[in-house]
PDB file of C-alpha atoms in Angstrom:
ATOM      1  CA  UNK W  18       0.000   0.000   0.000  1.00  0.00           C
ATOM      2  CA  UNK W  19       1.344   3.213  -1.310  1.00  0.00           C
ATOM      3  CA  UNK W  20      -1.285   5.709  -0.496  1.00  0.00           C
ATOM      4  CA  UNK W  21      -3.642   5.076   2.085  1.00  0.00           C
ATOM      5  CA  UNK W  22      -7.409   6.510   1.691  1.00  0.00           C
ATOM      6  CA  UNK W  23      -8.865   8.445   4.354  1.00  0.00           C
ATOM      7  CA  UNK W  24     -11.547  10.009   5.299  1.00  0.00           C
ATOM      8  CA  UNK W  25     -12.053  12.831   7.933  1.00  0.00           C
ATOM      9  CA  UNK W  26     -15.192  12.405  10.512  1.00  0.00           C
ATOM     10  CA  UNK W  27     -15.917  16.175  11.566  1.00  0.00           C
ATOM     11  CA  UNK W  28     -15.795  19.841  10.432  1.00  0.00           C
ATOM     12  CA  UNK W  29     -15.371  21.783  13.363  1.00  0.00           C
ATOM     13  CA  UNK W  30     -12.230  24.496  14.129  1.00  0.00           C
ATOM     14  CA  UNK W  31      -9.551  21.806  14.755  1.00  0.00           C
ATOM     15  CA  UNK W  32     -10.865  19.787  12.012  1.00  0.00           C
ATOM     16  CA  UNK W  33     -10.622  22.942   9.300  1.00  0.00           C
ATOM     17  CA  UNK W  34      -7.499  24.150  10.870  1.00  0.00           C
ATOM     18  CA  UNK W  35      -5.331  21.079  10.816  1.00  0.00           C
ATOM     19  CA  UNK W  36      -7.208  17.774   9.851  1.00  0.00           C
ATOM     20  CA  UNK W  37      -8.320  18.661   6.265  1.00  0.00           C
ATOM     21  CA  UNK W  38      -5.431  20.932   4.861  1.00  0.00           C
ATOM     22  CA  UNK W  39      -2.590  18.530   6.494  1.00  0.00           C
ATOM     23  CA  UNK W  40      -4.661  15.056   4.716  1.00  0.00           C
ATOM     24  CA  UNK W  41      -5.290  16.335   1.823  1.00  0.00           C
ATOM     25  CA  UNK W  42      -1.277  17.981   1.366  1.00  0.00           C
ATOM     26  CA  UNK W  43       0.397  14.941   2.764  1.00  0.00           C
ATOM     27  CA  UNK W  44       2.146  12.814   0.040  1.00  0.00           C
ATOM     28  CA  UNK W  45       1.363   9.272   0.995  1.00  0.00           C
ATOM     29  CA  UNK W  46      -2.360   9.896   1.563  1.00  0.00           C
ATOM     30  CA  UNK W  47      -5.671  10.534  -0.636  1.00  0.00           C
ATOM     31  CA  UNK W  48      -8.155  12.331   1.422  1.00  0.00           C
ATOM     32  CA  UNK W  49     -11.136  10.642   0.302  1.00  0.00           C
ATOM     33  CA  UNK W  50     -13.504  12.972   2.016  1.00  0.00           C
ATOM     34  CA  UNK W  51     -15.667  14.299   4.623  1.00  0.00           C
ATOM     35  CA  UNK W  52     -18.738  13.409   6.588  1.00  0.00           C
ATOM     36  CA  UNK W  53     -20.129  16.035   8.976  1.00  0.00           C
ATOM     37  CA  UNK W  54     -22.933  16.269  11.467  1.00  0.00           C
ATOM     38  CA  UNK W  55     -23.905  18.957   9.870  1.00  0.00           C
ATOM     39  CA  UNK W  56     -24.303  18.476   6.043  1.00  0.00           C
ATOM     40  CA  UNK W  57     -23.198  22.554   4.660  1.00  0.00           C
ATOM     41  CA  UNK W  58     -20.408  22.464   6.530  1.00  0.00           C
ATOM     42  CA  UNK W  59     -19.086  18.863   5.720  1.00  0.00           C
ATOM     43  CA  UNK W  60     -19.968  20.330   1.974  1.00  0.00           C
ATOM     44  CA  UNK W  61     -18.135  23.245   2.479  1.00  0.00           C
ATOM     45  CA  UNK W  62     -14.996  21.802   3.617  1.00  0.00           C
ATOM     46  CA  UNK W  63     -14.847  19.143   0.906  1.00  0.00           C
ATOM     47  CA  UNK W  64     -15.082  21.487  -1.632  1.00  0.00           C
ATOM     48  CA  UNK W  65     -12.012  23.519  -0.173  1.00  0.00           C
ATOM     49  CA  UNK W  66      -9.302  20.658  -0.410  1.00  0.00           C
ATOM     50  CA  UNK W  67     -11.002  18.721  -3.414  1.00  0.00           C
ATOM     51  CA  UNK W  68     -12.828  16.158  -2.140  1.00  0.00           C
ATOM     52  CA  UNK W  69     -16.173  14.712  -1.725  1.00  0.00           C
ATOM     53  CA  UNK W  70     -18.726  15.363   1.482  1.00  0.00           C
ATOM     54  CA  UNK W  71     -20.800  11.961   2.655  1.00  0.00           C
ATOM     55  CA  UNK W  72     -24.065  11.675   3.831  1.00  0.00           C
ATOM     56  CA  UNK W  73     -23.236   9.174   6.565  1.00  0.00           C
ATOM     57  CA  UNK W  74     -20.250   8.014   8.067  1.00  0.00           C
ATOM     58  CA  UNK W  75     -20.554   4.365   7.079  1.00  0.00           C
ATOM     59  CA  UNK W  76     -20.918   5.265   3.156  1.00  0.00           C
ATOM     60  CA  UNK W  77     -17.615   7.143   3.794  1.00  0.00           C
ATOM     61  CA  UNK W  78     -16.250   4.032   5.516  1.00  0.00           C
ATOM     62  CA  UNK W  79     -16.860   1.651   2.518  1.00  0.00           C
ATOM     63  CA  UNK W  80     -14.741   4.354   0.243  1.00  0.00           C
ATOM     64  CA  UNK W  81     -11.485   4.464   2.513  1.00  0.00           C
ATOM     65  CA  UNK W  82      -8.852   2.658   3.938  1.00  0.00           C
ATOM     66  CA  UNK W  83      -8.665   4.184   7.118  1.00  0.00           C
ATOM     67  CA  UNK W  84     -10.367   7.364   9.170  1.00  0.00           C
ATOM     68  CA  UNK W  85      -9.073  10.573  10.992  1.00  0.00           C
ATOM     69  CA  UNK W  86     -11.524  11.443  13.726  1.00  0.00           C
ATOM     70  CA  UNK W  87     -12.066  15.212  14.722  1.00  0.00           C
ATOM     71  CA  UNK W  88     -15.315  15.133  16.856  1.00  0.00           C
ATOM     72  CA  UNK W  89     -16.070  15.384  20.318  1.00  0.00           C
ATOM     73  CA  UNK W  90     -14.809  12.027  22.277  1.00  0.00           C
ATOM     74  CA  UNK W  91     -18.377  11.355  23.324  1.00  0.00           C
ATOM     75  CA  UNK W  92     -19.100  11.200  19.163  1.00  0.00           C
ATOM     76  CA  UNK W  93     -15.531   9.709  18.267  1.00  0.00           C
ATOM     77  CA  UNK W  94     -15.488   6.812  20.783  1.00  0.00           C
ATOM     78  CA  UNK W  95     -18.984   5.214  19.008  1.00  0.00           C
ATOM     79  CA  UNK W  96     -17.864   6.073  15.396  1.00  0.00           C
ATOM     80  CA  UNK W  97     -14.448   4.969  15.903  1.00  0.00           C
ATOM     81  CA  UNK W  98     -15.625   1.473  16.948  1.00  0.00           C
ATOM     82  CA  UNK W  99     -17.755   1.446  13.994  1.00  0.00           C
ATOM     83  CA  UNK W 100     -14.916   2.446  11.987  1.00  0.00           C
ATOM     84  CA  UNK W 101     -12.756  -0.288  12.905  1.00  0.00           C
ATOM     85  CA  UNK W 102     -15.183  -2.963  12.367  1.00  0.00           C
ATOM     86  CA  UNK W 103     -15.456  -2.359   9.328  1.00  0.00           C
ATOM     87  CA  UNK W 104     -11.675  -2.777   9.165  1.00  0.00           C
ATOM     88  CA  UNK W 105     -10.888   0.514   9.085  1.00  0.00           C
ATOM     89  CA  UNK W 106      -7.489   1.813  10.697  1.00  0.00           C
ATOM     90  CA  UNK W 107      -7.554   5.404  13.226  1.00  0.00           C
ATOM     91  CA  UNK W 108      -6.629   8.520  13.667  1.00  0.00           C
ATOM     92  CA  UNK W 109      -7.718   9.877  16.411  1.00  0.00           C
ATOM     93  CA  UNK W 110      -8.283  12.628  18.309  1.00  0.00           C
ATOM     94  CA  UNK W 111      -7.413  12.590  22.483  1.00  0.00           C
ATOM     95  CA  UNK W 112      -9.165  11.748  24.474  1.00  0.00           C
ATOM     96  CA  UNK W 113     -10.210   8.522  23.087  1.00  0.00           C
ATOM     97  CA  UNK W 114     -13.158   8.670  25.009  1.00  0.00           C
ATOM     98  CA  UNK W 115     -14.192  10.065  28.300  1.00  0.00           C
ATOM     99  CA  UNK W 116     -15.735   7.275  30.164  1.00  0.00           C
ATOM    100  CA  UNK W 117     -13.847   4.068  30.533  1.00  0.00           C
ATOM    101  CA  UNK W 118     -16.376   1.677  29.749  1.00  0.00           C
ATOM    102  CA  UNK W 119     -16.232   3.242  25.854  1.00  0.00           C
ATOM    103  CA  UNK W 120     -12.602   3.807  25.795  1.00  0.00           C
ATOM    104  CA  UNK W 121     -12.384  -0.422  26.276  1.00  0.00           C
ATOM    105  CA  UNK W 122     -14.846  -1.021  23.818  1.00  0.00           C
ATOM    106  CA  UNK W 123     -12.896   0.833  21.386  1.00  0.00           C
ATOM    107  CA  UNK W 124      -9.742  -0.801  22.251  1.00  0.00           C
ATOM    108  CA  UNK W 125     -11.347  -4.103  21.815  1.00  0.00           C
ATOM    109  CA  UNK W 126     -13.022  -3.852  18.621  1.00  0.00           C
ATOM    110  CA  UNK W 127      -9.493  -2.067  16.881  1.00  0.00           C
ATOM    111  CA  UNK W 128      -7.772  -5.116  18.691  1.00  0.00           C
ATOM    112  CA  UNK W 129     -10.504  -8.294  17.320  1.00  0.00           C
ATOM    113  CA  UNK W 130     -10.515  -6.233  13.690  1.00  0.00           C
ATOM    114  CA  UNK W 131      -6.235  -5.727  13.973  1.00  0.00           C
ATOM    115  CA  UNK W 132      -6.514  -2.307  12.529  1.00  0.00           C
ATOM    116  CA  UNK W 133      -3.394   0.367  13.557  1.00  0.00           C
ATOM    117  CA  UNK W 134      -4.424   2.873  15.245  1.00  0.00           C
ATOM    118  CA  UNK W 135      -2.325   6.292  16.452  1.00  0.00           C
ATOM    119  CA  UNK W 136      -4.001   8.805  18.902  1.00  0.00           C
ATOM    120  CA  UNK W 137      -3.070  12.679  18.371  1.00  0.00           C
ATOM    121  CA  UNK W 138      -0.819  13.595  21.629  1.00  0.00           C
ATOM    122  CA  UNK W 139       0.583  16.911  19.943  1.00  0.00           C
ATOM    123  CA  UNK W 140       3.846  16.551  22.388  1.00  0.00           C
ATOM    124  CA  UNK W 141       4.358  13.275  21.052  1.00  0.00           C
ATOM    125  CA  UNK W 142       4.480  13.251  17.544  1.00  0.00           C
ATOM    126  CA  UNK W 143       6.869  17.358  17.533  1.00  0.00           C
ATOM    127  CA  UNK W 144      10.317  16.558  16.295  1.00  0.00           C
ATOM    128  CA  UNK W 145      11.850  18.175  19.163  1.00  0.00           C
ATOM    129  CA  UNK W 146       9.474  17.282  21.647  1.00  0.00           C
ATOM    130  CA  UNK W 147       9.217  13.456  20.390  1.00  0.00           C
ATOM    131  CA  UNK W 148      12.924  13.711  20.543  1.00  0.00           C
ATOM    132  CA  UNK W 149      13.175  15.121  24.205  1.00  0.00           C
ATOM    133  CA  UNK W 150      10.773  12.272  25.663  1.00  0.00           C
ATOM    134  CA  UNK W 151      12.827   9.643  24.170  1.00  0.00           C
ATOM    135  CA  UNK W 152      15.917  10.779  25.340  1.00  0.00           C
ATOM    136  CA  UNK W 153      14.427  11.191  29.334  1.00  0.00           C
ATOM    137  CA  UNK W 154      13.063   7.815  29.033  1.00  0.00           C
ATOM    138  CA  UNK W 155      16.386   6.336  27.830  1.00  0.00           C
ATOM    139  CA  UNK W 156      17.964   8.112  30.284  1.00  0.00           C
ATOM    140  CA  UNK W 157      16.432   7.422  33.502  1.00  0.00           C
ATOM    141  CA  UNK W 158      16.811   8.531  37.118  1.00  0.00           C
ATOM    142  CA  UNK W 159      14.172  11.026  37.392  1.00  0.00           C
ATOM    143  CA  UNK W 160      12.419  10.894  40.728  1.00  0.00           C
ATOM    144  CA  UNK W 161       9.937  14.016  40.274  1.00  0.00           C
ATOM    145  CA  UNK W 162       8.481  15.861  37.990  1.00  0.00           C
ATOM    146  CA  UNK W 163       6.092  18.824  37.319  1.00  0.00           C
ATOM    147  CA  UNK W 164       3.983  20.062  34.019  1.00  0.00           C
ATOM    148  CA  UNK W 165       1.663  23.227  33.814  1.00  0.00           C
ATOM    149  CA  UNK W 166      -0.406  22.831  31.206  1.00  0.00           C
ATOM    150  CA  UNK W 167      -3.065  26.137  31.195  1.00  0.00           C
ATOM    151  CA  UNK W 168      -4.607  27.349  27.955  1.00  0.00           C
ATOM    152  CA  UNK W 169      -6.675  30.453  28.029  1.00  0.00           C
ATOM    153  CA  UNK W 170      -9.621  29.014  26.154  1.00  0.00           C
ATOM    154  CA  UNK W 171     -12.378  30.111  28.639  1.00  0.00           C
ATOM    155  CA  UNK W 172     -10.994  33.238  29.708  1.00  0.00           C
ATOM    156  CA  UNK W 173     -13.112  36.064  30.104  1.00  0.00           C
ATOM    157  CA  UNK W 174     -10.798  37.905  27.221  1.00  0.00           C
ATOM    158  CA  UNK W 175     -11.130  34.615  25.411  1.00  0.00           C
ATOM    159  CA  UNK W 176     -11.265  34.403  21.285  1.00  0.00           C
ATOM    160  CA  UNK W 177     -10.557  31.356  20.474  1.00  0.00           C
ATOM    161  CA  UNK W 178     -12.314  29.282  18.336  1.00  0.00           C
ATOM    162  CA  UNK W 179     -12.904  26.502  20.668  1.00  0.00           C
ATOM    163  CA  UNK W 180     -14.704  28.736  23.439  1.00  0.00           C
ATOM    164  CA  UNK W 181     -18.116  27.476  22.049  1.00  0.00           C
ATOM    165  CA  UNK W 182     -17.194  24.115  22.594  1.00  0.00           C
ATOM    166  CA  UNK W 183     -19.742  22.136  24.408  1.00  0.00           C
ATOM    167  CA  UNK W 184     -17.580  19.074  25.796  1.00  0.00           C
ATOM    168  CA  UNK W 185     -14.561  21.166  27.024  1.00  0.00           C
ATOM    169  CA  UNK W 186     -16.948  23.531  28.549  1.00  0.00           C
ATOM    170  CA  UNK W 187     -18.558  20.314  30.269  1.00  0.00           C
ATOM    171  CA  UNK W 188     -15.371  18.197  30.966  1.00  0.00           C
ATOM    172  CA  UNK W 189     -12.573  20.925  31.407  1.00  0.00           C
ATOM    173  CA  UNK W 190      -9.283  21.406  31.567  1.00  0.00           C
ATOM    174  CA  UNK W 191      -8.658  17.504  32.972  1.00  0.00           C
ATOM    175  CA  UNK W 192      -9.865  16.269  29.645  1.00  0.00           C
ATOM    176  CA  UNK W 193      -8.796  18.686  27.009  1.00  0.00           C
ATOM    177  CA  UNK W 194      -5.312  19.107  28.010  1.00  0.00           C
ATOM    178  CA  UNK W 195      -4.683  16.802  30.601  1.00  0.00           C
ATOM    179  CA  UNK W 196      -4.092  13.869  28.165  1.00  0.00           C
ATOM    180  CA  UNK W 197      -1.310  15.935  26.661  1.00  0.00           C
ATOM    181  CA  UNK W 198       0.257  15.910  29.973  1.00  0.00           C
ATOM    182  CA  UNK W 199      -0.077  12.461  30.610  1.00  0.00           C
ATOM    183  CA  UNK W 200       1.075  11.438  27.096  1.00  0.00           C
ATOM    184  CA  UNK W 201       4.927  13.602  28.229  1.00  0.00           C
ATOM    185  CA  UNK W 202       4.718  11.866  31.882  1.00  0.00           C
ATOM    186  CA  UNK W 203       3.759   8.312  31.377  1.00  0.00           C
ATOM    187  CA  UNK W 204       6.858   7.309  29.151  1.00  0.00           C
ATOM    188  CA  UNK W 205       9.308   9.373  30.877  1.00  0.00           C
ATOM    189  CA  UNK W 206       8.294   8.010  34.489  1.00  0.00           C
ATOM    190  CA  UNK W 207       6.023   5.120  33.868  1.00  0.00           C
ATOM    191  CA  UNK W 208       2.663   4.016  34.323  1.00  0.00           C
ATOM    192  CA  UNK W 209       0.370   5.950  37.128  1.00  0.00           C
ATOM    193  CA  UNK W 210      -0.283   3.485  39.561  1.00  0.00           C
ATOM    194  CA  UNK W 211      -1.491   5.730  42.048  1.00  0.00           C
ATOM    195  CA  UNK W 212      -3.596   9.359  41.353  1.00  0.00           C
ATOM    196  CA  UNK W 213      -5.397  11.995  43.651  1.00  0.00           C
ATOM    197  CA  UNK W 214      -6.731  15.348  42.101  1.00  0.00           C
ATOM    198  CA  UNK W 215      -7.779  18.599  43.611  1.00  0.00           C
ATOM    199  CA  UNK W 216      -9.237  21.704  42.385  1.00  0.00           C
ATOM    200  CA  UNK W 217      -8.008  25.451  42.269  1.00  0.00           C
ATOM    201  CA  UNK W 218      -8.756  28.551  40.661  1.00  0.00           C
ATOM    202  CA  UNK W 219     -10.313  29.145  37.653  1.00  0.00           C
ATOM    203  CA  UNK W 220     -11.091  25.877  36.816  1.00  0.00           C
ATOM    204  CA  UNK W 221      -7.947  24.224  37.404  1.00  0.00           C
ATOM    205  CA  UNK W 222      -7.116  20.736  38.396  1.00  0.00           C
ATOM    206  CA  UNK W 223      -3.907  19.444  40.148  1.00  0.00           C
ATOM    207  CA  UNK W 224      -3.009  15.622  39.547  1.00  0.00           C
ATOM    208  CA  UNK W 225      -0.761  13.578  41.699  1.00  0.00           C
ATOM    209  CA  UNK W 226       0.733  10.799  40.519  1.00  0.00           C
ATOM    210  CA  UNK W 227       2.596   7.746  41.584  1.00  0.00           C
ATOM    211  CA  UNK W 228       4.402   6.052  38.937  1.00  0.00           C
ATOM    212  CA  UNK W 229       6.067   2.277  38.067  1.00  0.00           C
ATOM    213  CA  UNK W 230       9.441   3.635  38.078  1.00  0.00           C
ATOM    214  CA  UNK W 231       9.130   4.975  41.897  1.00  0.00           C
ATOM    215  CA  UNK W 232       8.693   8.742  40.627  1.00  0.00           C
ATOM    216  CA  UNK W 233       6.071  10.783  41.832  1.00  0.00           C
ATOM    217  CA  UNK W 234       4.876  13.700  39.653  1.00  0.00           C
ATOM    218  CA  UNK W 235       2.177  16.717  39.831  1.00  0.00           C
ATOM    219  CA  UNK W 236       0.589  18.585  36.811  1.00  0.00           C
ATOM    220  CA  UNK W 237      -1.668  21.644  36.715  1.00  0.00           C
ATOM    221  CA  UNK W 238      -4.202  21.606  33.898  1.00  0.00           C
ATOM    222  CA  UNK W 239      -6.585  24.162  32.795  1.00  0.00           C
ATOM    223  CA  UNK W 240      -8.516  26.233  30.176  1.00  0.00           C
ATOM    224  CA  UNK W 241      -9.514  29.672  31.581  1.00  0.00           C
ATOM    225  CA  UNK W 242      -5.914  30.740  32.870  1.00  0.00           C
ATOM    226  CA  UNK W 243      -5.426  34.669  31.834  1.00  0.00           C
ATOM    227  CA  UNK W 244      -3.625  35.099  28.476  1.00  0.00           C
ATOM    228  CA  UNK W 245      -0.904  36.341  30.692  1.00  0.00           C
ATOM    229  CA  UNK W 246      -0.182  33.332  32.894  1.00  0.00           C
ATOM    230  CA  UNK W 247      -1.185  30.697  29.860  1.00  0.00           C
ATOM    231  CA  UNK W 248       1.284  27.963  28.801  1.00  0.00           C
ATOM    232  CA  UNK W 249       3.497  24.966  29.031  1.00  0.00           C
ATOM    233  CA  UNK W 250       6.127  23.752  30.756  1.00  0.00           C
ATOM    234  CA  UNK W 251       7.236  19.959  31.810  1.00  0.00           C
ATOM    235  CA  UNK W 252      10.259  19.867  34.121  1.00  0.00           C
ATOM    236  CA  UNK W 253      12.103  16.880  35.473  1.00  0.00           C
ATOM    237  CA  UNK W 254      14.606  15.797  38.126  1.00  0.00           C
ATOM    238  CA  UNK W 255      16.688  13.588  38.666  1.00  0.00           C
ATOM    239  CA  UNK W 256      20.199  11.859  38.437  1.00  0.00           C
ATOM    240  CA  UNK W 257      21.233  13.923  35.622  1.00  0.00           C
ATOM    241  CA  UNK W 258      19.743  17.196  37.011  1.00  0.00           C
ATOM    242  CA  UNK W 259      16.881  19.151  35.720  1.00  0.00           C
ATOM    243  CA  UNK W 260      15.850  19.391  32.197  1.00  0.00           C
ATOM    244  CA  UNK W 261      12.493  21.090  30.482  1.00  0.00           C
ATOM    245  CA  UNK W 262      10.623  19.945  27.453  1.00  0.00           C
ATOM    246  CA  UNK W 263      11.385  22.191  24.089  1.00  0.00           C
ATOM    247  CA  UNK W 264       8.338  24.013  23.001  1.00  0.00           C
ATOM    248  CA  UNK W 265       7.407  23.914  19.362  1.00  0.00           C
ATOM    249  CA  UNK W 266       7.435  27.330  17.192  1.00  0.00           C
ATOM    250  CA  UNK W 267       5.368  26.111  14.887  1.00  0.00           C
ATOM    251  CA  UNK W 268       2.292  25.111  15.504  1.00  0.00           C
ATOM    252  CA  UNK W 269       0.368  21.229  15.545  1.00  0.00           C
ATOM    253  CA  UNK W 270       0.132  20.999  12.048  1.00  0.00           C
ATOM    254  CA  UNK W 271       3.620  19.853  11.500  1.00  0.00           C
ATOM    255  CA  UNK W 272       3.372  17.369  14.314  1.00  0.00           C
ATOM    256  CA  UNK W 273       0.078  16.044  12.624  1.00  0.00           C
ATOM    257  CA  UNK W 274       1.850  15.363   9.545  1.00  0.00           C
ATOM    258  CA  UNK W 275       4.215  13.184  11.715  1.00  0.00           C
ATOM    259  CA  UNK W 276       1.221  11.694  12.876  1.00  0.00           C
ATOM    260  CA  UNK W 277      -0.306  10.501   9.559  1.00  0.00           C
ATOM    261  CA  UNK W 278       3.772   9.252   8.651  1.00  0.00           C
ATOM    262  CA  UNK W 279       2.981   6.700  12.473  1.00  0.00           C
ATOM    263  CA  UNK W 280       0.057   6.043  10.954  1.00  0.00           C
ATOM    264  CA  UNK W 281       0.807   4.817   7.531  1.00  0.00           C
ATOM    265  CA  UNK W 282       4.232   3.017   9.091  1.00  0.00           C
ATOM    266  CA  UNK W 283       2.157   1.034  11.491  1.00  0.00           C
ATOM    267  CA  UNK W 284      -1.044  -0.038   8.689  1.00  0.00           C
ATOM    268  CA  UNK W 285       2.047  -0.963   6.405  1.00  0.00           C
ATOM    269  CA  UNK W 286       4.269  -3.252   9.358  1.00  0.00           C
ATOM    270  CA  UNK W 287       1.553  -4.207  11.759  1.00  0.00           C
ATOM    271  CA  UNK W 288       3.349  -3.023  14.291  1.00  0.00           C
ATOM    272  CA  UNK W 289       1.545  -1.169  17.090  1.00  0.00           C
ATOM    273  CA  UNK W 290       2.737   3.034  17.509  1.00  0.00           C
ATOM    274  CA  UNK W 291       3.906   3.611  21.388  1.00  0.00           C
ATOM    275  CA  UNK W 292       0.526   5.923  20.971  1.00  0.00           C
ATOM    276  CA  UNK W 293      -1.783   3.291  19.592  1.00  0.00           C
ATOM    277  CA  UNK W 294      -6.004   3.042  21.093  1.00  0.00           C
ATOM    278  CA  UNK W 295      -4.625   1.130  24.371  1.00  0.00           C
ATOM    279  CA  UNK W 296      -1.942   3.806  25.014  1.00  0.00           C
ATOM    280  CA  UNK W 297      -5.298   6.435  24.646  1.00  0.00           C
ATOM    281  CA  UNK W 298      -7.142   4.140  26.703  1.00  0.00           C
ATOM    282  CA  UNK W 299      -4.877   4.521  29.745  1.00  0.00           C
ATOM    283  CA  UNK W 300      -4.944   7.674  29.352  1.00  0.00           C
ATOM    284  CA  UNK W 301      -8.939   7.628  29.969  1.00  0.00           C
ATOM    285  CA  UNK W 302      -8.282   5.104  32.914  1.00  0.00           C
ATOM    286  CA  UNK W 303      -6.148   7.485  34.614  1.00  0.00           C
ATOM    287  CA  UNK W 304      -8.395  10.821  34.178  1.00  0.00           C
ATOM    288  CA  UNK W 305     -11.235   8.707  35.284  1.00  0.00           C
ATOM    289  CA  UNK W 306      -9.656   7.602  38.262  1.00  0.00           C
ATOM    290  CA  UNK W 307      -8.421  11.418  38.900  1.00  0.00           C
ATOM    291  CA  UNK W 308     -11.742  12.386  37.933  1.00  0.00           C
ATOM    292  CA  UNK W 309     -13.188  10.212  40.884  1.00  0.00           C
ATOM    293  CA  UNK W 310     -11.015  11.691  43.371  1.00  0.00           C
ATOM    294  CA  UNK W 311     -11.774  15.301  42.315  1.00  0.00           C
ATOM    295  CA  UNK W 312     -13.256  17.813  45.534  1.00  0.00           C
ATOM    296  CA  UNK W 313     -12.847  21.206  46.407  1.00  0.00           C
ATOM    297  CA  UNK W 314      -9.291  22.247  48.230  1.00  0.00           C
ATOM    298  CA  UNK W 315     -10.515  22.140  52.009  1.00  0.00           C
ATOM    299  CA  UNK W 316      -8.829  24.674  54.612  1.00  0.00           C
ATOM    300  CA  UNK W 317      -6.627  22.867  56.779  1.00  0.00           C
ATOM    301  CA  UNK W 318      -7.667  23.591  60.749  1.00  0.00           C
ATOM    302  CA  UNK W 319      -5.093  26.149  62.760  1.00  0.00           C
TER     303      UNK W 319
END
């Protein structure tokens, strides 16, 4: 297989922005087109980068080879297992899903139907940021560990285009850009085997974590920090002193396009990508289990 035929589930902000124009440009795919919940903008978008819309997600199915998901995880998790049983391979968007019991059936059915799949973790799949978590993990020793990951989407001076989304308004900064955190964390330090959260300020949610390797880690996640104190930073300690993950200048799409390359490597070898459906299920497990913890900060007694 030379070119692989996909087709793109969802027409939304992240879907226009880097979905569509990074498909249909990359050299070793055919975008085969674009089904929509809502049929003018599916239209719309096909028309843009040369493709066709679908009525239905199934019909667009039965014309590709695999699908890139950019929908809500309560709408990807459903249409992704459909998706795989009918052999198709993923792309998908994090989180997988945002109850367990989904992100497992999704796992399952890409597992019985042996389809590759590759979750989005934007850290991941950057050159220098990919780069950075392979050479911590190789490296070892690290005994702690903190990320801040706080976007400004809900803040009161807010224009971004994913203010109006429903899901992140519902499921916050835990979901949205807590999985990014996880995805730096969980290779570097290992697997959380142990996780507590709390809330703070303006929606924000601090994770502790107890890891395989012995480490213990904390991360700050949220989506209405002011512009001002918005950002990212990973830093970790250990042995060889303290290091900090590079940021990227240049935006996801590049790191999508890296994506699609995992992708295509792992439909051509069969062999699974470190951020395959059970990587994104973990993931899930681990918010869920945060999730579960989750109460207000409680004044300690003089």
């Amino acid at each position: 297989m030379t070119t692989l035929r996909i087709g793109l589930l969802g027409t939304g902000p992240w879907a226009r922005r880097v979905h569509a124009p990074a498909l249909a440009a990359h050299p070793g795919v055919e975008l085969t087109g674009i089904w929509g919940r809502r049929t003018e903008a599916a239209a719309a978008l096909a028309q843009v980068h040369h493709t066709r819309p679908y009525d239905g997600p199934d019909e667009l199915f039965a014309a590709c080879d695999a699908v890139a998901i950019a929908l809500p995880p309560a709408v990807q998790a459903p249409l992704a297992v459909r998706a795989a049983e009918a052999g198709r391979h993923l792309l998908l968007d994090k989180p997988v899903a945002t109850s367990v019991p989904e992100a497992r059936a999704l796992a399952a059915a890409a597992g019985r139907a042996r389809v590759a799949s590759v979750v989005f973790f934007t850290a991941r799949f950057g050159e220098q940021e990919g780069e950075w978590i392979a050479a911590q993990a190789a490296a070892g020793g690290w005994f702690t560990a903190h990320a801040d990951w706080l976007g400004s989407v809900f803040a009161e001076d807010s224009s971004s285009p994913y203010a109006a989304s429903p899901w992140r308004r519902a499921k916050g900064g835990l979901w949205d850009v807590g999985p990014h955190a996880l995805s730096v964390l969980l290779p570097v330090l290992g697997d959380a085997e142990a996780v507590t959260a709390a809330r703070g300020p303006a929606g924000t949610v601090l994770l502790t974590m107890r890891h395989s390797s012995g480490a213990v880690s904390t991360a700050t996640v949220g989506l209405a920090a002011p512009a001002a104190a918005a950002g990212v930073e990973i830093t970790l300690r250990g042995t060889a002193g303290i290091t900090t993950l590079p940021r990227r200048p240049d935006g996801p799409e590049p790191a999508y396009h890296r994506a699609v390359d995992a992708l295509l490597a792992a439909a051509a070898t069969g062999l699974p990508n470190a951020c395959d459906v059970r990587f994104g299920l973990r993931v899930t497990e681990i918010l869920a289990a945060a999730e579960e913890t989750l109460s207000p900060l409680m004044p300690l007694e003089a």
